[in-house]
Protein backbone atom coordinates (compact mmCIF):
# COMPACT_ATOMS: atom_id res chain seq x y z
CA UNK A 1 0.00 0.00 0.00
CA UNK A 2 1.30 3.48 -0.80
CA UNK A 3 2.07 5.53 2.21
CA UNK A 4 -0.76 7.89 3.10
CA UNK A 5 -0.06 11.53 2.34
CA UNK A 6 -2.62 12.76 4.84
CA UNK A 7 -0.71 14.07 7.83
CA UNK A 8 -1.54 12.52 11.18
CA UNK A 9 -3.41 14.81 13.57
CA UNK A 10 -0.19 15.18 15.58
CA UNK A 11 1.85 16.46 12.66
CA UNK A 12 -0.84 18.75 11.22
CA UNK A 13 0.10 22.38 11.85
CA UNK A 14 -2.13 23.71 14.61
CA UNK A 15 -3.81 27.08 14.50
CA UNK A 16 -1.98 29.78 16.40
CA UNK A 17 -4.24 31.77 18.70
CA UNK A 18 -3.28 35.17 20.12
CA UNK A 19 -5.42 36.09 23.12
CA UNK A 20 -6.10 39.65 24.30
CA UNK A 21 -7.17 39.88 27.94
CA UNK A 22 -7.41 42.63 30.56
CA UNK A 23 -8.46 40.80 33.70
CA UNK A 24 -8.66 37.50 35.50
CA UNK A 25 -8.57 35.36 32.34
CA UNK A 26 -11.00 32.55 33.07
CA UNK A 27 -11.95 32.44 29.39
CA UNK A 28 -8.27 32.14 28.47
CA UNK A 29 -8.02 29.34 31.04
CA UNK A 30 -10.92 27.54 29.36
CA UNK A 31 -8.96 27.63 26.09
CA UNK A 32 -5.78 26.44 27.81
CA UNK A 33 -7.63 23.57 29.49
CA UNK A 34 -9.28 22.53 26.22
CA UNK A 35 -5.93 22.55 24.43
CA UNK A 36 -4.30 20.57 27.25
CA UNK A 37 -6.89 17.80 27.20
CA UNK A 38 -7.18 17.60 23.43
CA UNK A 39 -10.63 19.18 22.95
CA UNK A 40 -9.14 22.11 21.04
CA UNK A 41 -6.57 21.59 18.32
CA UNK A 42 -4.78 24.91 18.62
CA UNK A 43 -1.88 26.56 20.38
CA UNK A 44 -1.75 29.81 22.33
CA UNK A 45 0.81 31.94 20.48
CA UNK A 46 0.76 34.76 23.02
CA UNK A 47 -1.32 36.57 25.63
CA UNK A 48 -1.50 40.35 25.28
CA UNK A 49 -2.74 42.78 27.88
CA UNK A 50 -3.26 46.49 28.40
CA UNK A 51 -2.86 45.86 32.14
CA UNK A 52 0.48 44.45 33.31
CA UNK A 53 -1.16 43.25 36.56
CA UNK A 54 -3.82 41.20 34.74
CA UNK A 55 -4.21 37.75 36.28
CA UNK A 56 -4.66 36.40 32.73
CA UNK A 57 -0.95 36.91 32.03
CA UNK A 58 0.02 34.62 34.89
CA UNK A 59 -1.83 31.73 33.26
CA UNK A 60 0.83 31.29 30.56
CA UNK A 61 4.61 31.00 30.51
CA UNK A 62 6.54 34.30 30.73
CA UNK A 63 7.75 33.91 27.14
CA UNK A 64 4.14 34.08 25.94
CA UNK A 65 3.28 37.31 27.79
CA UNK A 66 3.15 40.83 26.42
CA UNK A 67 1.79 43.77 28.35
CA UNK A 68 2.00 47.54 28.44
CA UNK A 69 0.07 49.83 30.71
CA UNK A 70 -2.28 51.54 28.28
CA UNK A 71 -2.69 54.45 30.70
CA UNK A 72 0.92 55.43 30.02
CA UNK A 73 0.13 56.34 26.40
CA UNK A 74 -1.10 59.79 25.44
CA UNK A 75 -2.65 58.50 22.21
CA UNK A 76 -4.83 55.41 21.82
CA UNK A 77 -3.38 54.88 18.35
CA UNK A 78 0.15 54.67 19.73
CA UNK A 79 -0.77 51.90 22.17
CA UNK A 80 -2.79 50.08 19.52
CA UNK A 81 0.12 50.20 17.06
CA UNK A 82 2.51 48.63 19.57
CA UNK A 83 -0.07 46.02 20.46
CA UNK A 84 -0.72 45.24 16.81
CA UNK A 85 3.00 44.84 16.06
CA UNK A 86 3.42 42.54 19.05
CA UNK A 87 0.42 40.44 18.03
CA UNK A 88 1.55 40.28 14.40
CA UNK A 89 5.01 39.17 15.53
CA UNK A 90 3.61 35.87 16.85
CA UNK A 91 1.98 35.21 13.45
CA UNK A 92 -1.47 34.32 14.73
CA UNK A 93 -4.09 32.60 12.63
CA UNK A 94 -6.73 34.02 14.98
CA UNK A 95 -6.82 36.86 17.50
CA UNK A 96 -9.30 36.29 20.31
CA UNK A 97 -10.44 39.01 22.69
CA UNK A 98 -11.28 37.17 25.91
CA UNK A 99 -12.16 39.79 28.48
CA UNK A 100 -10.22 42.53 26.69
CA UNK A 101 -11.73 45.72 28.06
CA UNK A 102 -10.25 48.40 25.78
CA UNK A 103 -11.87 49.51 22.57
CA UNK A 104 -9.66 48.53 19.63
CA UNK A 105 -8.97 51.26 17.10
CA UNK A 106 -9.71 50.95 13.40
CA UNK A 107 -6.06 50.43 12.45
CA UNK A 108 -5.84 47.37 14.72
CA UNK A 109 -9.16 46.01 13.50
CA UNK A 110 -8.26 46.53 9.83
CA UNK A 111 -4.99 44.68 10.31
CA UNK A 112 -6.61 41.58 11.80
CA UNK A 113 -10.15 41.74 10.41
CA UNK A 114 -11.51 38.38 9.41
CA UNK A 115 -9.51 36.59 12.09
CA UNK A 116 -10.49 38.76 15.07
CA UNK A 117 -13.06 37.34 17.50
CA UNK A 118 -14.52 38.68 20.76
CA UNK A 119 -16.59 37.12 23.50
CA UNK A 120 -19.21 39.48 24.87
CA UNK A 121 -21.48 38.85 27.88
CA UNK A 122 -24.89 39.43 26.30
CA UNK A 123 -27.13 38.08 23.58
CA UNK A 124 -26.05 40.54 20.89
CA UNK A 125 -27.43 42.71 19.39
CA UNK A 126 -28.87 43.26 22.89
CA UNK A 127 -26.62 45.15 25.28
CA UNK A 128 -23.40 46.03 23.54
CA UNK A 129 -20.88 47.86 25.74
CA UNK A 130 -20.59 47.65 29.52
CA UNK A 131 -22.90 46.67 32.46
CA UNK A 132 -24.60 44.07 30.31
CA UNK A 133 -25.94 41.99 33.20
CA UNK A 134 -27.37 44.96 35.10
CA UNK A 135 -28.97 46.34 31.96
CA UNK A 136 -30.55 42.98 31.09
CA UNK A 137 -32.03 42.85 34.62
CA UNK A 138 -33.22 46.47 34.51
CA UNK A 139 -35.00 45.77 31.23
CA UNK A 140 -36.74 42.70 32.67
CA UNK A 141 -35.15 40.32 30.15
CA UNK A 142 -36.21 36.71 30.66
CA UNK A 143 -33.13 35.39 28.87
CA UNK A 144 -29.52 36.48 28.88
CA UNK A 145 -26.24 34.96 27.78
CA UNK A 146 -23.07 35.45 25.79
CA UNK A 147 -22.03 35.87 22.17
CA UNK A 148 -18.88 35.22 20.19
CA UNK A 149 -18.61 37.57 17.23
CA UNK A 150 -16.22 38.85 14.61
CA UNK A 151 -14.86 42.26 15.57
CA UNK A 152 -15.62 45.18 13.27
CA UNK A 153 -15.35 48.94 13.73
CA UNK A 154 -18.79 49.01 15.37
CA UNK A 155 -18.53 48.31 19.11
CA UNK A 156 -19.78 44.75 19.75
CA UNK A 157 -21.54 45.04 16.39
CA UNK A 158 -19.76 42.49 14.17
CA UNK A 159 -21.41 39.33 12.84
CA UNK A 160 -22.25 36.83 15.57
CA UNK A 161 -20.85 33.31 15.27
CA UNK A 162 -22.43 31.63 18.27
CA UNK A 163 -24.42 32.27 21.41
CA UNK A 164 -25.16 30.61 24.73
CA UNK A 165 -28.47 31.42 26.43
CA UNK A 166 -29.51 31.10 30.04
CA UNK A 167 -32.77 31.98 31.79
CA UNK A 168 -32.84 34.98 34.12
CA UNK A 169 -33.98 33.58 37.47
CA UNK A 170 -36.19 35.29 40.05
CA UNK A 171 -33.86 36.82 42.63
CA UNK A 172 -30.95 37.21 40.20
CA UNK A 173 -28.75 40.21 40.71
CA UNK A 174 -26.01 41.39 38.37
CA UNK A 175 -23.37 39.31 40.18
CA UNK A 176 -25.32 36.05 40.17
CA UNK A 177 -26.30 36.54 36.56
CA UNK A 178 -22.70 37.33 35.55
CA UNK A 179 -21.50 34.17 37.32
CA UNK A 180 -24.02 31.97 35.49
CA UNK A 181 -23.24 33.61 32.16
CA UNK A 182 -19.51 33.05 32.74
CA UNK A 183 -20.16 29.31 33.16
CA UNK A 184 -21.56 29.14 29.64
CA UNK A 185 -19.00 31.55 28.20
CA UNK A 186 -16.24 29.01 28.71
CA UNK A 187 -17.71 26.17 26.60
CA UNK A 188 -19.03 28.72 24.10
CA UNK A 189 -15.59 30.20 23.54
CA UNK A 190 -13.96 26.78 23.26
CA UNK A 191 -16.55 25.58 20.73
CA UNK A 192 -16.23 28.78 18.70
CA UNK A 193 -12.43 28.79 18.66
CA UNK A 194 -12.52 25.12 17.70
CA UNK A 195 -14.50 26.04 14.57
CA UNK A 196 -12.11 28.92 13.87
CA UNK A 197 -9.01 26.78 14.35
CA UNK A 198 -10.42 24.14 12.03
CA UNK A 199 -10.92 26.80 9.35
CA UNK A 200 -14.67 26.28 9.34
CA UNK A 201 -15.84 29.86 9.95
CA UNK A 202 -15.16 33.02 8.00
CA UNK A 203 -16.39 36.62 8.02
CA UNK A 204 -18.00 37.86 4.82
CA UNK A 205 -19.35 41.39 5.19
CA UNK A 206 -22.06 41.30 7.84
CA UNK A 207 -22.36 37.53 7.56
CA UNK A 208 -20.63 34.53 9.10
CA UNK A 209 -19.86 31.66 6.79
CA UNK A 210 -19.83 28.16 8.24
CA UNK A 211 -18.19 25.66 5.93
CA UNK A 212 -18.64 28.24 3.15
CA UNK A 213 -22.40 28.70 3.72
CA UNK A 214 -23.97 31.81 5.26
CA UNK A 215 -25.34 31.50 8.78
CA UNK A 216 -28.73 33.17 9.03
CA UNK A 217 -28.84 32.95 12.81
CA UNK A 218 -25.99 32.46 15.25
CA UNK A 219 -25.04 28.93 16.21
CA UNK A 220 -26.31 27.90 19.64
CA UNK A 221 -24.15 26.26 22.28
CA UNK A 222 -25.50 22.76 22.70
CA UNK A 223 -26.03 22.23 19.01
CA UNK A 224 -22.73 23.46 17.65
CA UNK A 225 -21.01 21.40 14.97
C1 LIG B 1 -16.18 37.92 30.50
O1 LIG B 1 -17.46 37.88 31.08
C2 LIG B 1 -16.26 38.51 29.09
O2 LIG B 1 -17.39 38.14 28.39
C3 LIG B 1 -16.26 39.98 29.41
O3 LIG B 1 -15.33 40.13 30.45
C4 LIG B 1 -15.31 38.93 31.23
C5 LIG B 1 -13.88 38.45 31.31
O4 LIG B 1 -13.77 37.37 32.20
N1 LIG B 1 -15.91 40.76 28.27
C6 LIG B 1 -16.39 41.97 28.05
O5 LIG B 1 -17.17 42.52 28.80
C7 LIG B 1 -15.89 42.62 26.77
N2 LIG B 1 -16.57 43.83 26.53
P1 LIG B 1 -12.40 36.54 32.26
O6 LIG B 1 -11.27 37.57 32.37
O7 LIG B 1 -12.53 35.73 33.51
O8 LIG B 1 -12.31 35.72 31.02
mmCIF file of N, CA and C and ligand atoms in Angstrom, residues 21-28 56 59 98-101 118-121 129-130 132-133 146 156 178 181-182 185-186, ligand 1:
data_model
loop_
_atom_site.group_PDB
_atom_site.id
_atom_site.type_symbol
_atom_site.label_atom_id
_atom_site.label_comp_id
_atom_site.label_asym_id
_atom_site.label_seq_id
_atom_site.Cartn_x
_atom_site.Cartn_y
_atom_site.Cartn_z
ATOM 1 N N UNK A 21 -6.425 39.977 26.685
ATOM 2 C CA UNK A 21 -7.170 39.885 27.942
ATOM 3 C C UNK A 21 -6.742 41.007 28.875
ATOM 4 N N UNK A 22 -7.706 41.515 29.637
ATOM 5 C CA UNK A 22 -7.406 42.626 30.557
ATOM 6 C C UNK A 22 -7.497 42.223 32.020
ATOM 7 N N UNK A 23 -8.127 41.086 32.308
ATOM 8 C CA UNK A 23 -8.463 40.805 33.701
ATOM 9 C C UNK A 23 -8.048 39.432 34.174
ATOM 10 N N UNK A 24 -9.018 38.745 34.790
ATOM 11 C CA UNK A 24 -8.660 37.496 35.496
ATOM 12 C C UNK A 24 -8.365 36.356 34.533
ATOM 13 N N UNK A 25 -8.972 36.338 33.346
ATOM 14 C CA UNK A 25 -8.570 35.360 32.340
ATOM 15 C C UNK A 25 -9.176 33.979 32.474
ATOM 16 N N UNK A 26 -10.408 33.895 33.001
ATOM 17 C CA UNK A 26 -10.996 32.548 33.073
ATOM 18 C C UNK A 26 -11.358 32.026 31.684
ATOM 19 N N UNK A 27 -11.684 32.910 30.758
ATOM 20 C CA UNK A 27 -11.951 32.441 29.386
ATOM 21 C C UNK A 27 -10.672 31.941 28.728
ATOM 22 N N UNK A 28 -9.572 32.645 28.947
ATOM 23 C CA UNK A 28 -8.273 32.141 28.474
ATOM 24 C C UNK A 28 -7.995 30.765 29.074
ATOM 25 N N UNK A 56 -4.706 37.223 33.948
ATOM 26 C CA UNK A 56 -4.664 36.404 32.728
ATOM 27 C C UNK A 56 -3.223 36.108 32.323
ATOM 28 N N UNK A 59 -1.347 33.071 33.630
ATOM 29 C CA UNK A 59 -1.825 31.731 33.261
ATOM 30 C C UNK A 59 -0.971 31.066 32.183
ATOM 31 N N UNK A 98 -10.629 37.956 24.865
ATOM 32 C CA UNK A 98 -11.280 37.172 25.910
ATOM 33 C C UNK A 98 -11.220 37.993 27.197
ATOM 34 N N UNK A 99 -12.196 38.879 27.340
ATOM 35 C CA UNK A 99 -12.162 39.788 28.485
ATOM 36 C C UNK A 99 -11.182 40.922 28.254
ATOM 37 N N UNK A 100 -11.066 41.372 27.006
ATOM 38 C CA UNK A 100 -10.216 42.529 26.691
ATOM 39 C C UNK A 100 -11.103 43.765 26.790
ATOM 40 N N UNK A 101 -10.779 44.676 27.694
ATOM 41 C CA UNK A 101 -11.729 45.721 28.061
ATOM 42 C C UNK A 101 -11.436 47.088 27.440
ATOM 43 N N UNK A 118 -14.328 38.148 19.404
ATOM 44 C CA UNK A 118 -14.525 38.680 20.762
ATOM 45 C C UNK A 118 -15.630 37.894 21.431
ATOM 46 N N UNK A 119 -15.462 37.665 22.740
ATOM 47 C CA UNK A 119 -16.594 37.121 23.496
ATOM 48 C C UNK A 119 -17.187 38.258 24.317
ATOM 49 N N UNK A 120 -18.504 38.367 24.232
ATOM 50 C CA UNK A 120 -19.211 39.483 24.873
ATOM 51 C C UNK A 120 -20.337 38.918 25.739
ATOM 52 N N UNK A 121 -20.490 39.446 26.962
ATOM 53 C CA UNK A 121 -21.476 38.849 27.879
ATOM 54 C C UNK A 121 -22.896 39.368 27.690
ATOM 55 N N UNK A 129 -21.500 46.965 24.759
ATOM 56 C CA UNK A 129 -20.883 47.862 25.745
ATOM 57 C C UNK A 129 -20.787 47.233 27.117
ATOM 58 N N UNK A 130 -20.859 48.091 28.148
ATOM 59 C CA UNK A 130 -20.590 47.649 29.521
ATOM 60 C C UNK A 130 -21.891 47.412 30.299
ATOM 61 N N UNK A 132 -23.601 44.822 31.073
ATOM 62 C CA UNK A 132 -24.598 44.071 30.305
ATOM 63 C C UNK A 132 -25.585 43.343 31.216
ATOM 64 N N UNK A 133 -25.066 42.784 32.315
ATOM 65 C CA UNK A 133 -25.936 41.990 33.197
ATOM 66 C C UNK A 133 -26.950 42.906 33.904
ATOM 67 N N UNK A 146 -24.349 34.978 26.315
ATOM 68 C CA UNK A 146 -23.070 35.446 25.793
ATOM 69 C C UNK A 146 -23.010 35.185 24.299
ATOM 70 N N UNK A 156 -18.978 45.959 19.514
ATOM 71 C CA UNK A 156 -19.777 44.749 19.749
ATOM 72 C C UNK A 156 -20.828 44.545 18.656
ATOM 73 N N UNK A 178 -24.028 37.337 36.187
ATOM 74 C CA UNK A 178 -22.701 37.325 35.553
ATOM 75 C C UNK A 178 -22.008 35.983 35.790
ATOM 76 N N UNK A 181 -23.616 33.391 33.555
ATOM 77 C CA UNK A 181 -23.235 33.608 32.156
ATOM 78 C C UNK A 181 -21.791 33.132 31.945
ATOM 79 N N UNK A 182 -20.922 33.438 32.899
ATOM 80 C CA UNK A 182 -19.514 33.054 32.744
ATOM 81 C C UNK A 182 -19.372 31.535 32.567
ATOM 82 N N UNK A 185 -19.977 30.908 29.079
ATOM 83 C CA UNK A 185 -18.995 31.547 28.196
ATOM 84 C C UNK A 185 -17.852 30.580 27.883
ATOM 85 N N UNK A 186 -17.423 29.854 28.901
ATOM 86 C CA UNK A 186 -16.237 29.014 28.707
ATOM 87 C C UNK A 186 -16.445 27.960 27.620
HETATM 88 C C1 LIG B 1 -16.184 37.919 30.497
HETATM 89 O O1 LIG B 1 -17.461 37.884 31.077
HETATM 90 C C2 LIG B 1 -16.256 38.507 29.094
HETATM 91 O O2 LIG B 1 -17.394 38.145 28.393
HETATM 92 C C3 LIG B 1 -16.263 39.982 29.413
HETATM 93 O O3 LIG B 1 -15.333 40.130 30.452
HETATM 94 C C4 LIG B 1 -15.310 38.927 31.226
HETATM 95 C C5 LIG B 1 -13.878 38.448 31.312
HETATM 96 O O4 LIG B 1 -13.771 37.370 32.195
HETATM 97 N N1 LIG B 1 -15.909 40.758 28.272
HETATM 98 C C6 LIG B 1 -16.392 41.971 28.046
HETATM 99 O O5 LIG B 1 -17.169 42.523 28.799
HETATM 100 C C7 LIG B 1 -15.889 42.618 26.772
HETATM 101 N N2 LIG B 1 -16.575 43.829 26.528
HETATM 102 P P1 LIG B 1 -12.400 36.543 32.256
HETATM 103 O O6 LIG B 1 -11.268 37.566 32.373
HETATM 104 O O7 LIG B 1 -12.530 35.727 33.506
HETATM 105 O O8 LIG B 1 -12.309 35.721 31.023
#
